[in-house]
Amino acid sequence: MIKKKIFQKIHGGNLVYNTCWEDPRCDRSLLQFDQESKVVMLTSAGCNALDYLLDSPASIDCVDMNPRQNALLQLKCAIFKHGDHEALSGFFGQGRFASAPAILKDALQYSMDDFSNAYWKKQIGIFSGKGLRKSFYYHGSAGLVAFLFCNFLKTDPKVARTIHAMFETDDVFQQRILYYRIEPVILNRFALWALNTHLIQSMLGVPTSQQDMAREHFKDGMTGYFRKCLRKVFTELTLRDNYFWRLYFFGKYSEECSPNYLKSAHFGALKTQVSKISTHTSTLSGFLNNHPGQYSHFILLDHQDWLAANDKAALKEEWELILENSKPGAKILLRSAAPNREFVPDFIEKYGSFHDENIAEQHFADRVGTYASTHLFIKN
């Protein structure tokens, strides 16, 4: 009960995710959006919704129970509508922009809802570049954990230089050598202890159910799970285009290594398309009850891990509503901390099937590397 209250307190009163932690390159390869696509997805930080716009879908409905996550996406969309690439790059490329308060006052507030306006009026200082946490990406609960962890690593100049070298090399073999040289520092006793605490995992957005899955499959729990993830990302995949991990190590993106929505080449195209995005503060079931339709794509992230462990009735209801509100051939993408899909209700197989073609390839290529499995269900 105490663990549940801690998790709810963090998620009910804070911006948790300041960037998306799923690879949209893999999503777009698996989901194959087109101009008729009507997408329903969990908001997270909104980066991936903007990435999907490059495939010109008809609409994207972003749903999140945390209104701060929707406020973040609304701010990004507002900059596209009323700002320029310099502002976008400052806010979300560098994580700091001196003109942020003036831009918010002059233009952005008129295209956001009341909650988002009030939220950013209070929080706009996190883009100031001042104080200990000089980047927006070191704010929010996950950002705070990243700030503490990365600043700990920077206290050792040799480790800091090695991390820079890992991100700059084109040679995965050399990258692997460098990583194993510093793994004992990255995963020292204190880090291993902290990663197994419920507080740190809650700040990272990992519920008790996923922590329990890790303990089931790794004798040292979340530390074992995290060690496996790090080894996959840092020893098997090139880091040159891995903007996910680069962001937290350096607190900012570069033009070359950044999400698509931040690249100057895409600004004009996305500016004409952001009106296709709508945000909804709700559960997914609540959204579908209030906005019935024939949707073509659902991106569920990993939230069904929590439902499977805590509210199976809600999990069943969610799948019933997804199937009821999806057209034939609709694609449902989900990820999990479990290595299999035993948590998915059996009855859904009457209405479609899971497709494993290209899943293993895309799961391996996922630059985030923090999920144990990826699943794609296609409705009959």
Coordinates of C-alpha atoms in Angstrom, one line a residue:
M1 CA 0.0 0.0 0.0
I2 CA 2.8 2.4 0.9
K3 CA 4.6 1.6 -2.4
K4 CA 1.4 2.3 -4.3
K5 CA 0.9 5.7 -2.6
I6 CA 4.5 6.7 -3.4
F7 CA 4.0 5.8 -7.1
Q8 CA 0.7 7.7 -7.2
K9 CA 2.1 10.7 -5.4
I10 CA 4.9 11.0 -7.9
H11 CA 2.8 10.4 -11.0
G12 CA -0.2 12.5 -9.7
G13 CA 1.8 15.6 -9.0
N14 CA 4.8 15.8 -11.3
L15 CA 5.9 15.8 -14.9
V16 CA 7.4 12.4 -15.1
Y17 CA 8.6 12.0 -18.7
N18 CA 10.4 15.0 -20.3
T19 CA 11.2 12.9 -23.4
C20 CA 9.7 9.8 -25.0
W21 CA 11.5 6.5 -24.1
E22 CA 10.3 4.5 -27.1
D23 CA 12.0 4.5 -30.5
P24 CA 9.6 5.9 -33.2
R25 CA 11.9 4.6 -36.0
C26 CA 10.9 1.1 -35.0
D27 CA 7.2 2.1 -34.5
R28 CA 6.9 3.6 -38.0
S29 CA 8.5 0.6 -39.6
L30 CA 6.1 -1.7 -37.8
L31 CA 2.9 0.4 -38.1
Q32 CA 3.2 1.7 -41.6
F33 CA 1.1 4.9 -41.2
D34 CA -0.5 6.5 -44.2
Q35 CA -2.9 9.4 -45.0
E36 CA -5.9 7.5 -43.8
S37 CA -4.4 6.5 -40.4
K38 CA -6.3 7.5 -37.3
V39 CA -4.0 7.0 -34.4
V40 CA -4.7 6.7 -30.7
M41 CA -1.6 6.7 -28.4
L42 CA -0.4 7.4 -24.9
T43 CA 1.1 10.9 -24.8
S44 CA 4.3 10.4 -22.8
A45 CA 6.3 13.5 -23.7
G46 CA 4.8 13.9 -27.2
C47 CA 8.0 13.5 -29.1
N48 CA 6.8 10.4 -31.0
A49 CA 3.4 11.9 -31.9
L50 CA 5.3 14.6 -33.7
D51 CA 7.6 12.0 -35.4
Y52 CA 4.5 10.1 -36.7
L53 CA 3.3 13.3 -38.4
L54 CA 6.0 12.8 -40.9
D55 CA 3.9 10.0 -42.4
S56 CA 0.9 12.4 -42.8
P57 CA -1.7 10.4 -40.8
A58 CA -5.3 11.8 -40.8
S59 CA -5.3 12.3 -37.0
I60 CA -3.4 11.5 -33.8
D61 CA -5.3 11.5 -30.4
C62 CA -2.9 11.5 -27.5
V63 CA -4.2 10.3 -24.2
D64 CA -2.6 10.5 -20.8
M65 CA -3.9 10.5 -17.2
N66 CA -1.3 13.0 -16.2
P67 CA -2.3 16.5 -17.5
R68 CA 1.4 17.6 -17.3
Q69 CA 2.4 15.2 -20.1
N70 CA -0.3 16.7 -22.3
A71 CA 0.8 20.2 -21.3
L72 CA 4.3 19.3 -22.6
L73 CA 2.9 18.2 -25.9
Q74 CA 0.7 21.2 -26.2
L75 CA 3.7 23.5 -25.6
K76 CA 5.6 21.7 -28.4
C77 CA 2.7 22.1 -30.8
A78 CA 2.3 25.8 -29.8
I79 CA 5.9 26.5 -30.7
F80 CA 5.3 24.9 -34.1
K81 CA 2.2 27.1 -34.6
H82 CA 3.5 30.4 -33.3
G83 CA 7.3 30.1 -33.1
D84 CA 10.2 29.2 -35.3
H85 CA 12.9 26.6 -35.4
E86 CA 15.2 28.7 -33.3
A87 CA 12.7 28.7 -30.5
L88 CA 11.9 25.0 -30.8
S89 CA 15.6 24.2 -30.8
G90 CA 16.2 26.3 -27.7
F91 CA 13.3 24.9 -25.7
F92 CA 13.7 21.2 -26.7
G93 CA 17.0 20.9 -28.5
Q94 CA 19.2 22.6 -25.9
G95 CA 16.7 22.4 -23.0
R96 CA 17.2 26.1 -22.3
F97 CA 16.0 29.3 -24.0
A98 CA 16.4 32.8 -22.5
S99 CA 13.4 34.2 -24.4
A100 CA 11.0 31.4 -23.1
P101 CA 9.0 33.7 -20.7
A102 CA 8.4 36.3 -23.4
I103 CA 7.4 33.8 -26.1
L104 CA 5.0 32.1 -23.7
K105 CA 3.4 35.5 -22.8
D106 CA 3.2 36.8 -26.4
A107 CA 2.0 33.8 -28.4
L108 CA 2.1 30.3 -27.0
Q109 CA -0.5 30.7 -24.3
Y110 CA -3.3 31.3 -26.8
S111 CA -3.1 27.8 -28.3
M112 CA -3.0 25.8 -25.1
D113 CA -5.8 24.9 -22.7
D114 CA -6.2 26.5 -19.3
F115 CA -4.4 23.8 -17.4
S116 CA -1.4 23.9 -19.7
N117 CA -1.3 27.7 -19.6
A118 CA -1.3 27.8 -15.8
Y119 CA 1.3 25.0 -15.6
W120 CA 3.8 26.6 -17.9
K121 CA 3.4 30.0 -16.3
K122 CA 4.6 28.4 -13.1
Q123 CA 7.2 26.2 -14.6
I124 CA 8.7 28.3 -17.4
G125 CA 11.8 28.9 -15.3
I126 CA 13.0 25.4 -16.0
F127 CA 14.0 26.5 -19.4
S128 CA 16.1 29.4 -18.1
G129 CA 19.4 27.5 -18.1
K130 CA 20.0 28.8 -14.5
G131 CA 20.6 26.9 -11.2
L132 CA 22.1 23.5 -10.8
R133 CA 19.9 21.8 -13.3
K134 CA 20.6 24.0 -16.3
S135 CA 18.6 21.9 -18.8
F136 CA 14.9 21.2 -19.0
Y137 CA 15.9 17.6 -19.4
Y138 CA 17.1 17.4 -15.9
H139 CA 13.7 18.4 -14.6
G140 CA 10.7 16.3 -14.0
S141 CA 11.0 13.1 -11.9
A142 CA 12.9 11.1 -14.5
G143 CA 15.0 14.1 -15.3
L144 CA 16.1 14.5 -11.7
V145 CA 17.2 10.9 -11.5
A146 CA 19.2 11.4 -14.8
F147 CA 20.7 14.6 -13.4
L148 CA 21.9 12.9 -10.2
F149 CA 23.3 9.9 -12.0
C150 CA 25.0 11.7 -14.8
N151 CA 26.6 14.3 -12.5
F152 CA 27.9 11.4 -10.4
L153 CA 29.6 10.0 -13.4
K154 CA 31.1 13.3 -14.4
T155 CA 33.0 13.6 -11.1
D156 CA 35.5 11.1 -12.6
P157 CA 37.2 12.8 -15.6
K158 CA 38.3 9.5 -17.0
V159 CA 34.7 8.2 -17.0
A160 CA 33.5 11.4 -18.6
R161 CA 36.0 11.2 -21.4
T162 CA 35.2 7.6 -22.0
I163 CA 31.5 8.3 -22.3
H164 CA 32.2 11.1 -24.8
A165 CA 34.4 8.7 -26.8
M166 CA 31.7 6.0 -26.8
F167 CA 29.2 8.4 -28.4
E168 CA 31.7 9.6 -31.0
T169 CA 33.1 6.4 -32.3
D170 CA 31.7 4.6 -35.4
D171 CA 33.2 1.3 -34.3
V172 CA 30.9 -0.8 -32.2
F173 CA 33.8 -3.1 -31.2
Q174 CA 35.7 -0.1 -29.8
Q175 CA 32.5 1.2 -28.2
R176 CA 32.1 -2.2 -26.5
I177 CA 35.7 -2.1 -25.1
L178 CA 35.0 1.4 -23.8
Y179 CA 31.8 0.5 -22.1
Y180 CA 33.1 -2.5 -20.2
R181 CA 36.0 -0.3 -19.0
I182 CA 33.5 1.9 -17.1
E183 CA 30.7 -0.5 -16.3
P184 CA 32.0 -1.1 -12.8
V185 CA 31.7 2.6 -12.2
I186 CA 28.3 3.0 -13.7
L187 CA 27.0 0.1 -11.8
N188 CA 28.8 0.6 -8.5
R189 CA 27.4 -0.5 -5.2
F190 CA 25.5 2.7 -4.6
A191 CA 24.0 2.7 -8.1
L192 CA 22.9 -0.9 -7.7
W193 CA 21.3 -0.2 -4.4
A194 CA 19.5 2.9 -5.7
L195 CA 18.2 1.2 -8.8
N196 CA 16.4 -1.4 -6.6
T197 CA 14.6 1.2 -4.5
H198 CA 11.0 1.8 -5.1
L199 CA 11.4 5.6 -4.9
I200 CA 13.9 5.8 -7.7
Q201 CA 12.0 3.4 -9.9
S202 CA 8.8 5.4 -9.3
M203 CA 10.6 8.5 -10.3
L204 CA 11.6 6.8 -13.6
G205 CA 8.0 5.8 -14.2
V206 CA 8.5 2.1 -13.4
P207 CA 5.5 0.7 -11.4
T208 CA 5.7 -2.1 -8.8
S209 CA 4.4 -4.6 -11.2
Q210 CA 7.4 -4.1 -13.6
Q211 CA 9.8 -4.1 -10.7
D212 CA 8.4 -7.5 -9.7
M213 CA 8.8 -8.8 -13.2
A214 CA 12.5 -7.9 -13.1
R215 CA 12.9 -9.6 -9.7
E216 CA 11.2 -12.7 -11.2
H217 CA 13.7 -12.9 -14.1
F218 CA 16.9 -11.5 -12.5
K219 CA 18.3 -12.6 -9.1
D220 CA 19.5 -9.0 -8.5
G221 CA 16.2 -7.4 -9.6
M222 CA 16.1 -4.1 -11.3
T223 CA 19.9 -3.9 -11.3
G224 CA 20.1 -7.1 -13.3
Y225 CA 17.5 -5.8 -15.7
F226 CA 19.2 -2.5 -16.1
R227 CA 22.6 -4.2 -16.6
K228 CA 21.2 -6.2 -19.4
C229 CA 19.7 -3.1 -21.0
L230 CA 22.9 -1.2 -20.8
R231 CA 24.9 -4.0 -22.3
K232 CA 22.5 -4.3 -25.2
V233 CA 22.5 -0.5 -26.0
F234 CA 26.2 0.2 -25.4
T235 CA 27.8 -3.0 -26.7
E236 CA 25.6 -4.1 -29.6
L237 CA 24.2 -1.0 -31.2
T238 CA 26.0 2.1 -32.5
L239 CA 25.6 5.2 -30.3
R240 CA 26.2 7.7 -33.0
D241 CA 22.5 8.2 -33.7
N242 CA 21.2 7.2 -30.2
Y243 CA 19.7 10.5 -29.2
F244 CA 17.8 8.8 -26.3
W245 CA 20.9 8.0 -24.2
R246 CA 22.9 11.0 -25.5
L247 CA 20.3 13.4 -24.1
Y248 CA 20.5 12.2 -20.5
F249 CA 24.3 12.0 -20.5
F250 CA 24.8 15.5 -22.0
G251 CA 21.5 17.3 -21.1
K252 CA 20.8 18.3 -24.7
Y253 CA 20.6 17.1 -28.3
S254 CA 22.7 18.1 -31.3
E255 CA 21.2 18.9 -34.8
E256 CA 22.7 15.6 -36.1
C257 CA 21.6 13.4 -33.2
S258 CA 18.1 14.4 -32.2
P259 CA 14.5 13.4 -32.7
N260 CA 13.1 14.1 -36.1
Y261 CA 10.7 16.7 -34.8
L262 CA 13.7 18.9 -33.8
K263 CA 15.5 18.7 -37.2
S264 CA 15.4 22.0 -39.1
A265 CA 14.6 20.1 -42.3
H266 CA 11.3 18.9 -40.9
F267 CA 10.1 22.1 -39.2
G268 CA 8.1 23.4 -42.2
A269 CA 6.3 20.1 -42.8
L270 CA 5.4 19.6 -39.2
K271 CA 4.2 23.2 -38.8
T272 CA 1.5 22.4 -41.3
Q273 CA 0.5 19.2 -39.6
V274 CA 0.5 19.8 -35.8
S275 CA -3.2 20.7 -35.9
K276 CA -3.9 16.9 -36.5
I277 CA -2.8 16.3 -32.9
S278 CA -5.4 16.4 -30.1
T279 CA -4.7 15.8 -26.4
H280 CA -7.0 14.1 -23.8
T281 CA -6.5 13.9 -20.1
S282 CA -8.1 10.5 -19.5
T283 CA -7.6 6.8 -19.3
L284 CA -7.5 5.1 -22.6
S285 CA -10.9 3.4 -21.8
G286 CA -12.4 6.7 -20.8
F287 CA -11.2 8.3 -24.1
L288 CA -12.7 5.5 -26.2
N289 CA -16.0 5.7 -24.3
N290 CA -16.2 9.4 -25.0
H291 CA -14.7 9.4 -28.5
P292 CA -15.9 6.2 -30.2
G293 CA -14.6 5.7 -33.7
Q294 CA -12.9 3.4 -36.2
Y295 CA -9.3 3.9 -35.4
S296 CA -6.5 2.3 -37.4
H297 CA -3.6 2.3 -34.9
F298 CA -3.1 2.1 -31.1
I299 CA 0.3 2.7 -29.4
L300 CA 0.0 1.5 -25.8
L301 CA 3.6 1.8 -24.7
D302 CA 4.0 -0.5 -21.6
H303 CA 1.0 0.6 -19.4
Q304 CA -0.7 -2.8 -19.7
D305 CA 1.9 -4.3 -17.5
W306 CA 0.4 -2.2 -14.7
L307 CA -3.2 -3.2 -15.6
A308 CA -2.3 -6.9 -15.8
A309 CA -0.9 -6.8 -12.2
N310 CA -3.3 -4.4 -10.6
D311 CA -6.7 -4.3 -12.4
K312 CA -7.4 -7.2 -14.7
A313 CA -11.0 -6.0 -15.1
A314 CA -9.8 -2.7 -16.5
L315 CA -7.3 -4.6 -18.8
K316 CA -10.2 -6.6 -20.2
E317 CA -12.4 -3.5 -20.6
E318 CA -9.6 -1.7 -22.4
W319 CA -9.1 -4.5 -24.9
E320 CA -12.9 -4.7 -25.5
L321 CA -13.0 -1.0 -26.2
I322 CA -10.0 -1.1 -28.5
L323 CA -11.5 -4.0 -30.5
E324 CA -14.9 -2.3 -30.6
N325 CA -13.4 1.0 -31.8
S326 CA -10.9 -0.2 -34.4
K327 CA -11.4 -0.9 -38.0
P328 CA -10.4 -4.2 -39.7
G329 CA -6.7 -4.5 -40.1
A330 CA -6.1 -2.1 -37.2
K331 CA -2.6 -2.4 -35.6
I332 CA -2.0 -2.4 -31.8
L333 CA 1.6 -1.9 -30.7
L334 CA 2.6 -2.6 -27.1
R335 CA 5.8 -3.1 -25.1
S336 CA 6.5 -4.9 -21.9
A337 CA 9.0 -5.5 -19.1
A338 CA 8.0 -9.2 -19.4
P339 CA 9.8 -11.3 -22.0
N340 CA 6.4 -12.8 -23.2
R341 CA 2.8 -11.7 -23.6
E342 CA 1.2 -13.9 -21.0
F343 CA -0.5 -10.9 -19.5
V344 CA -2.7 -10.3 -22.6
P345 CA -6.3 -11.6 -22.2
D346 CA -6.9 -14.8 -24.2
F347 CA -10.2 -13.7 -25.7
I348 CA -8.6 -11.1 -28.0
E349 CA -7.1 -13.9 -30.2
K350 CA -10.7 -14.5 -31.5
Y351 CA -10.5 -11.0 -33.1
G352 CA -7.1 -11.1 -34.6
S353 CA -3.5 -12.3 -34.0
F354 CA -0.1 -11.2 -33.0
H355 CA 2.3 -10.8 -35.9
D356 CA 5.9 -11.7 -35.2
E357 CA 7.3 -10.8 -38.6
N358 CA 10.0 -8.1 -38.2
I359 CA 9.3 -7.9 -34.5
A360 CA 12.5 -9.5 -33.4
E361 CA 14.5 -7.3 -35.8
Q362 CA 12.8 -4.1 -34.7
H363 CA 13.0 -5.0 -31.0
F364 CA 16.8 -5.6 -31.4
A365 CA 17.2 -2.3 -33.3
D366 CA 15.3 -0.3 -30.7
R367 CA 17.8 2.4 -29.6
V368 CA 16.2 2.7 -26.1
G369 CA 16.7 -0.9 -25.2
T370 CA 14.8 -0.9 -21.9
Y371 CA 11.9 -3.2 -22.8
A372 CA 12.0 -7.0 -22.6
S373 CA 9.5 -7.5 -25.4
T374 CA 7.6 -5.8 -28.2
H375 CA 4.3 -7.0 -29.6
L376 CA 2.1 -6.1 -32.6
F377 CA -1.5 -7.3 -32.7
I378 CA -3.5 -7.0 -36.0
K379 CA -7.3 -7.1 -35.9
N380 CA -9.0 -9.4 -38.4

